[in-house]
Amino acid sequence: MQREAIVLQNGNTAEGATGNGKGAASEAPVTLILPPKKGVGIGWAELWEYRELLYFLTWRDVKVRYKQTVLGASWAILQPLATMVLFTLIFGRLAKMPSDDIPYPLFSFAALVPWTFFSRAVTLASDSIVTNSNLVKKVYFPRLVIPISAVLSGVVDYLLAFVVFLAVLMPYYGLLPVWKALWVLPLTMICFASSLGVGLWFGAMNVQFRDIRYVTPFLMQAWMYLTPIVYPASLLSEPYRTLYGLNPMTGVVEGMRWALCGTKTDPTDAILLSAAVSFVLLLSGLVYFRRLEKSFADVV
């Protein structure tokens, strides 16, 4: 849904646009931002024109997150590590939860790295439009830049935690990456698409219904236990296991364990199902966001 910017200048054209065709005013270009045409378009060309704004908003979010903190970006590592220790003690030691024949710390941390990114990205994107309300009301730019920058800002934390997993935990337990580690890139793309798709839905709804701000943390907590993070998906039998795969993070989590830790269960079907669900979430989120976008400045 790309706006049309038309530059009118010189002569009668400028006179019609400005109401004054004399003097220097007739030489000044006038840009008209017209209402979007009927139908729903993403406006990729317009997003590309504002790529610098996307970069600066992303970097601003990263800096603000750790501003005036003692440990800084170390929190990106400490949060999944602390959660891994807690899960290992409660579910690995006390509950004796199976871990697909790999050490439970590896089992849980391999899932927590993508899950932490997903949870944080959805939370930030869902509140991004309201948080940037002053910017939305004063300046025109494609509003998609805001939730996309919110999701991209979580990539830094994701990479830091992922490096710790590869450089510290895997060597400690005597594991080395094999060819299956190449699956990490498509799995990351699926996770990113899911995060952005859900974030677009929640971000647009949060402008209309501020309850979303309070529902999102509870939903993320429930979603975590509906994702095979503390337990393996192999505990479920068919057809429930296939239905369970409709959760887009199921294929991502199981795929990460298989690609990096060498779990025996082939998660290819779950990955493909997660990719399909992520695509639907992203496409529908884009369409829904663009339809409501024109009312953001009036409502927010």
CSV table of C-alpha atoms in Angstrom, one decimal:
chain,number,residue,atom,x,y,z
A,1,MET,CA,0.0,0.0,0.0
A,2,GLN,CA,2.5,2.5,-1.2
A,3,ARG,CA,1.7,6.2,-1.1
A,4,GLU,CA,2.3,8.2,-4.3
A,5,ALA,CA,4.6,11.2,-4.0
A,6,ILE,CA,4.2,13.6,-6.9
A,7,VAL,CA,6.6,16.6,-7.3
A,8,LEU,CA,5.0,19.6,-8.9
A,9,GLN,CA,7.2,22.4,-10.0
A,10,ASN,CA,7.4,25.5,-12.3
A,11,GLY,CA,4.8,27.2,-14.3
A,12,ASN,CA,1.0,26.6,-14.0
A,13,THR,CA,1.5,23.2,-12.3
A,14,ALA,CA,3.2,24.8,-9.3
A,15,GLU,CA,0.7,27.6,-9.4
A,16,GLY,CA,-2.2,25.1,-9.1
A,17,ALA,CA,-0.5,23.3,-6.2
A,18,THR,CA,0.6,26.4,-4.2
A,19,GLY,CA,-2.0,29.0,-5.2
A,20,ASN,CA,0.7,31.4,-6.3
A,21,GLY,CA,2.6,31.2,-9.6
A,22,LYS,CA,4.7,34.3,-9.2
A,23,GLY,CA,8.2,34.8,-8.0
A,24,ALA,CA,10.3,32.2,-6.3
A,25,ALA,CA,7.3,30.2,-5.1
A,26,SER,CA,6.7,29.0,-8.6
A,27,GLU,CA,10.1,27.5,-8.7
A,28,ALA,CA,9.9,25.6,-5.4
A,29,PRO,CA,8.9,21.9,-5.7
A,30,VAL,CA,5.8,20.8,-3.9
A,31,THR,CA,5.4,17.1,-2.9
A,32,LEU,CA,1.9,15.8,-2.6
A,33,ILE,CA,1.4,12.6,-0.6
A,34,LEU,CA,-1.8,11.0,-2.0
A,35,PRO,CA,-4.1,8.4,-0.3
A,36,PRO,CA,-3.2,4.8,-1.1
A,37,LYS,CA,-4.9,3.2,-4.0
A,38,LYS,CA,-7.5,0.4,-3.5
A,39,GLY,CA,-6.1,-3.0,-2.7
A,40,VAL,CA,-3.3,-4.0,-0.4
A,41,GLY,CA,0.3,-3.7,-1.3
A,42,ILE,CA,3.4,-4.1,0.8
A,43,GLY,CA,5.3,-1.2,-0.7
A,44,TRP,CA,8.7,-2.8,-0.9
A,45,ALA,CA,10.2,0.0,-3.0
A,46,GLU,CA,9.1,2.6,-0.4
A,47,LEU,CA,10.6,0.5,2.4
A,48,TRP,CA,13.9,0.4,0.5
A,49,GLU,CA,13.9,4.2,0.2
A,50,TYR,CA,13.6,4.4,4.0
A,51,ARG,CA,16.3,1.8,4.7
A,52,GLU,CA,18.5,4.4,6.5
A,53,LEU,CA,15.6,5.1,8.9
A,54,LEU,CA,15.2,1.4,9.5
A,55,TYR,CA,18.9,1.2,10.4
A,56,PHE,CA,18.9,4.1,12.8
A,57,LEU,CA,15.7,3.0,14.6
A,58,THR,CA,17.1,-0.5,15.0
A,59,TRP,CA,20.4,0.8,16.4
A,60,ARG,CA,18.5,3.2,18.7
A,61,ASP,CA,16.5,0.3,20.1
A,62,VAL,CA,19.7,-1.7,20.8
A,63,LYS,CA,21.4,1.2,22.5
A,64,VAL,CA,18.4,2.2,24.6
A,65,ARG,CA,17.9,-1.4,25.8
A,66,TYR,CA,21.2,-1.5,27.6
A,67,LYS,CA,21.7,2.2,28.4
A,68,GLN,CA,22.6,2.8,32.0
A,69,THR,CA,22.9,-0.9,32.8
A,70,VAL,CA,25.9,-2.3,34.7
A,71,LEU,CA,26.3,-5.5,32.7
A,72,GLY,CA,25.2,-4.0,29.3
A,73,ALA,CA,24.8,-6.5,26.5
A,74,SER,CA,25.8,-9.3,28.8
A,75,TRP,CA,22.1,-9.6,29.7
A,76,ALA,CA,21.6,-11.1,26.3
A,77,ILE,CA,23.7,-14.0,27.4
A,78,LEU,CA,22.8,-14.2,31.1
A,79,GLN,CA,19.0,-14.4,30.6
A,80,PRO,CA,19.0,-17.7,28.5
A,81,LEU,CA,21.9,-19.0,30.6
A,82,ALA,CA,20.0,-18.4,33.9
A,83,THR,CA,16.9,-19.9,32.4
A,84,MET,CA,18.9,-23.0,31.3
A,85,VAL,CA,20.2,-23.5,34.8
A,86,LEU,CA,16.8,-23.3,36.3
A,87,PHE,CA,15.2,-25.7,33.7
A,88,THR,CA,18.1,-28.1,34.2
A,89,LEU,CA,17.6,-28.2,38.0
A,90,ILE,CA,13.8,-28.4,37.9
A,91,PHE,CA,13.0,-30.4,34.7
A,92,GLY,CA,16.3,-32.2,34.1
A,93,ARG,CA,17.3,-33.3,37.7
A,94,LEU,CA,14.0,-33.2,39.7
A,95,ALA,CA,11.4,-34.1,37.0
A,96,LYS,CA,13.8,-36.4,35.1
A,97,MET,CA,12.5,-35.1,31.8
A,98,PRO,CA,13.9,-36.9,28.7
A,99,SER,CA,16.2,-34.9,26.5
A,100,ASP,CA,16.6,-37.0,23.4
A,101,ASP,CA,19.9,-38.6,24.6
A,102,ILE,CA,21.8,-35.3,24.8
A,103,PRO,CA,22.8,-33.4,28.0
A,104,TYR,CA,19.9,-31.5,29.3
A,105,PRO,CA,21.7,-28.1,29.4
A,106,LEU,CA,22.4,-28.4,25.7
A,107,PHE,CA,18.9,-29.6,25.1
A,108,SER,CA,17.3,-26.6,26.8
A,109,PHE,CA,19.8,-23.9,25.7
A,110,ALA,CA,19.5,-24.9,22.0
A,111,ALA,CA,15.8,-24.2,22.4
A,112,LEU,CA,16.1,-21.1,24.5
A,113,VAL,CA,18.3,-19.2,22.0
A,114,PRO,CA,15.6,-19.0,19.3
A,115,TRP,CA,12.7,-18.9,21.8
A,116,THR,CA,14.2,-15.9,23.7
A,117,PHE,CA,14.6,-14.0,20.4
A,118,PHE,CA,11.0,-14.9,19.4
A,119,SER,CA,9.5,-13.9,22.7
A,120,ARG,CA,11.4,-10.6,23.0
A,121,ALA,CA,10.8,-9.7,19.3
A,122,VAL,CA,7.0,-10.2,19.6
A,123,THR,CA,6.8,-8.2,22.8
A,124,LEU,CA,8.8,-5.3,21.4
A,125,ALA,CA,7.0,-5.3,18.1
A,126,SER,CA,3.6,-5.4,19.7
A,127,ASP,CA,4.2,-2.2,21.6
A,128,SER,CA,6.4,-0.5,19.0
A,129,ILE,CA,3.7,1.7,17.3
A,130,VAL,CA,2.4,3.0,20.7
A,131,THR,CA,5.9,3.6,22.0
A,132,ASN,CA,6.7,5.7,18.9
A,133,SER,CA,3.4,7.5,18.8
A,134,ASN,CA,5.0,11.0,18.7
A,135,LEU,CA,7.0,9.9,15.6
A,136,VAL,CA,3.9,8.4,13.9
A,137,LYS,CA,1.8,11.5,14.4
A,138,LYS,CA,4.4,14.0,13.2
A,139,VAL,CA,6.4,12.5,10.3
A,140,TYR,CA,5.3,10.5,7.3
A,141,PHE,CA,7.3,7.3,6.6
A,142,PRO,CA,6.2,3.7,6.0
A,143,ARG,CA,4.9,2.5,9.4
A,144,LEU,CA,6.2,-1.0,8.7
A,145,VAL,CA,9.7,0.4,9.5
A,146,ILE,CA,8.8,0.6,13.3
A,147,PRO,CA,7.9,-3.1,14.0
A,148,ILE,CA,10.6,-4.4,11.6
A,149,SER,CA,13.2,-2.4,13.5
A,150,ALA,CA,11.9,-3.7,16.8
A,151,VAL,CA,12.4,-7.3,15.6
A,152,LEU,CA,15.8,-6.6,14.0
A,153,SER,CA,17.0,-5.1,17.3
A,154,GLY,CA,16.7,-8.6,18.9
A,155,VAL,CA,19.1,-10.1,16.3
A,156,VAL,CA,22.1,-8.7,18.2
A,157,ASP,CA,21.0,-10.6,21.4
A,158,TYR,CA,20.3,-13.7,19.4
A,159,LEU,CA,23.8,-13.7,17.8
A,160,LEU,CA,25.5,-13.2,21.2
A,161,ALA,CA,23.7,-16.1,22.8
A,162,PHE,CA,24.3,-18.2,19.7
A,163,VAL,CA,28.0,-17.6,19.9
A,164,VAL,CA,28.1,-18.7,23.6
A,165,PHE,CA,26.3,-21.9,22.6
A,166,LEU,CA,28.8,-22.7,19.8
A,167,ALA,CA,32.0,-21.5,21.5
A,168,VAL,CA,31.3,-22.5,25.1
A,169,LEU,CA,28.6,-25.1,25.7
A,170,MET,CA,29.1,-27.3,22.7
A,171,PRO,CA,32.9,-27.7,23.2
A,172,TYR,CA,32.3,-28.2,27.0
A,173,TYR,CA,30.1,-31.3,26.2
A,174,GLY,CA,32.5,-32.5,23.4
A,175,LEU,CA,30.3,-31.6,20.4
A,176,LEU,CA,31.4,-30.0,17.2
A,177,PRO,CA,29.2,-28.6,14.4
A,178,VAL,CA,28.6,-30.9,11.5
A,179,TRP,CA,27.1,-30.3,8.0
A,180,LYS,CA,23.6,-30.2,9.5
A,181,ALA,CA,24.6,-26.9,11.1
A,182,LEU,CA,23.9,-25.3,7.7
A,183,TRP,CA,20.2,-25.6,8.7
A,184,VAL,CA,20.7,-22.9,11.3
A,185,LEU,CA,20.3,-20.1,8.7
A,186,PRO,CA,16.9,-21.2,7.3
A,187,LEU,CA,15.7,-22.0,10.8
A,188,THR,CA,16.7,-18.5,11.9
A,189,MET,CA,14.7,-17.1,8.9
A,190,ILE,CA,11.7,-19.0,9.9
A,191,CYS,CA,12.0,-17.7,13.5
A,192,PHE,CA,12.4,-14.2,12.2
A,193,ALA,CA,9.3,-14.5,9.9
A,194,SER,CA,7.2,-15.9,12.8
A,195,SER,CA,8.3,-13.1,15.1
A,196,LEU,CA,7.6,-10.4,12.6
A,197,GLY,CA,4.3,-11.9,11.6
A,198,VAL,CA,2.9,-12.2,15.1
A,199,GLY,CA,4.5,-8.8,16.0
A,200,LEU,CA,2.6,-7.1,13.1
A,201,TRP,CA,-0.7,-8.6,14.2
A,202,PHE,CA,-0.2,-7.6,17.9
A,203,GLY,CA,1.3,-4.2,17.0
A,204,ALA,CA,-1.7,-3.2,14.8
A,205,MET,CA,-4.2,-4.5,17.4
A,206,ASN,CA,-2.4,-2.7,20.2
A,207,VAL,CA,-3.2,0.6,18.6
A,208,GLN,CA,-6.9,-0.1,18.7
A,209,PHE,CA,-7.0,-2.2,21.9
A,210,ARG,CA,-4.5,-1.4,24.6
A,211,ASP,CA,-5.3,-4.7,26.4
A,212,ILE,CA,-2.8,-6.4,24.0
A,213,ARG,CA,0.0,-4.9,26.1
A,214,TYR,CA,-1.2,-6.9,29.1
A,215,VAL,CA,-2.2,-10.0,27.2
A,216,THR,CA,1.2,-10.4,25.4
A,217,PRO,CA,3.3,-11.4,28.4
A,218,PHE,CA,0.8,-14.0,29.5
A,219,LEU,CA,0.5,-15.3,26.0
A,220,MET,CA,4.3,-15.6,25.6
A,221,GLN,CA,4.5,-17.5,28.9
A,222,ALA,CA,1.8,-20.0,27.8
A,223,TRP,CA,3.3,-20.2,24.3
A,224,MET,CA,6.6,-21.2,25.8
A,225,TYR,CA,5.1,-24.3,27.5
A,226,LEU,CA,3.3,-25.1,24.2
A,227,THR,CA,6.7,-25.3,22.6
A,228,PRO,CA,9.1,-28.2,23.1
A,229,ILE,CA,11.6,-26.3,25.2
A,230,VAL,CA,11.6,-28.2,28.5
A,231,TYR,CA,10.5,-31.4,26.9
A,232,PRO,CA,11.0,-33.2,23.6
A,233,ALA,CA,8.3,-33.3,20.9
A,234,SER,CA,8.9,-37.0,20.7
A,235,LEU,CA,6.7,-37.4,23.8
A,236,LEU,CA,3.7,-36.8,21.7
A,237,SER,CA,2.2,-39.4,19.4
A,238,GLU,CA,0.4,-38.9,16.1
A,239,PRO,CA,-1.9,-37.2,15.1
A,240,TYR,CA,-1.3,-34.8,18.0
A,241,ARG,CA,2.4,-34.4,17.1
A,242,THR,CA,1.5,-33.1,13.6
A,243,LEU,CA,-1.1,-30.7,15.1
A,244,TYR,CA,1.5,-29.6,17.6
A,245,GLY,CA,3.7,-28.7,14.6
A,246,LEU,CA,1.3,-25.9,13.7
A,247,ASN,CA,3.1,-24.0,16.4
A,248,PRO,CA,5.8,-22.3,14.1
A,249,MET,CA,8.4,-22.5,16.9
A,250,THR,CA,8.1,-26.3,17.2
A,251,GLY,CA,10.0,-26.9,13.9
A,252,VAL,CA,12.5,-24.2,14.8
A,253,VAL,CA,13.3,-25.6,18.3
A,254,GLU,CA,13.4,-29.2,17.1
A,255,GLY,CA,15.4,-28.3,14.1
A,256,MET,CA,18.0,-26.4,16.2
A,257,ARG,CA,18.6,-29.5,18.4
A,258,TRP,CA,18.9,-31.7,15.4
A,259,ALA,CA,21.2,-29.4,13.5
A,260,LEU,CA,23.5,-28.6,16.4
A,261,CYS,CA,23.2,-31.3,19.0
A,262,GLY,CA,22.6,-34.3,16.8
A,263,THR,CA,19.3,-35.5,18.1
A,264,LYS,CA,18.1,-38.7,16.3
A,265,THR,CA,14.6,-37.7,15.3
A,266,ASP,CA,14.5,-36.1,11.9
A,267,PRO,CA,12.5,-32.9,12.2
A,268,THR,CA,12.3,-32.1,8.4
A,269,ASP,CA,8.5,-32.4,8.4
A,270,ALA,CA,8.1,-30.2,11.4
A,271,ILE,CA,10.5,-27.6,9.9
A,272,LEU,CA,8.5,-27.5,6.6
A,273,LEU,CA,5.2,-27.2,8.5
A,274,SER,CA,6.7,-24.4,10.6
A,275,ALA,CA,8.0,-22.6,7.5
A,276,ALA,CA,4.5,-22.8,5.9
A,277,VAL,CA,2.8,-21.5,9.1
A,278,SER,CA,5.4,-18.7,9.4
A,279,PHE,CA,4.8,-17.6,5.8
A,280,VAL,CA,1.0,-17.4,6.5
A,281,LEU,CA,1.6,-15.5,9.7
A,282,LEU,CA,3.9,-13.0,8.0
A,283,LEU,CA,1.8,-12.4,4.9
A,284,SER,CA,-1.5,-12.1,6.9
A,285,GLY,CA,0.3,-9.8,9.4
A,286,LEU,CA,1.6,-7.5,6.6
A,287,VAL,CA,-1.9,-7.3,5.1
A,288,TYR,CA,-3.6,-6.6,8.4
A,289,PHE,CA,-1.0,-4.0,9.4
A,290,ARG,CA,-1.2,-2.2,6.1
A,291,ARG,CA,-5.0,-2.0,6.3
A,292,LEU,CA,-5.0,-0.4,9.7
A,293,GLU,CA,-1.9,1.7,9.1
A,294,LYS,CA,-3.8,4.7,7.8
A,295,SER,CA,-5.6,5.2,11.1
A,296,PHE,CA,-2.6,4.9,13.4
A,297,ALA,CA,-1.9,8.7,13.6
A,298,ASP,CA,-5.5,9.4,14.5
A,299,VAL,CA,-5.9,6.7,17.2
A,300,VAL,CA,-2.5,6.3,18.8
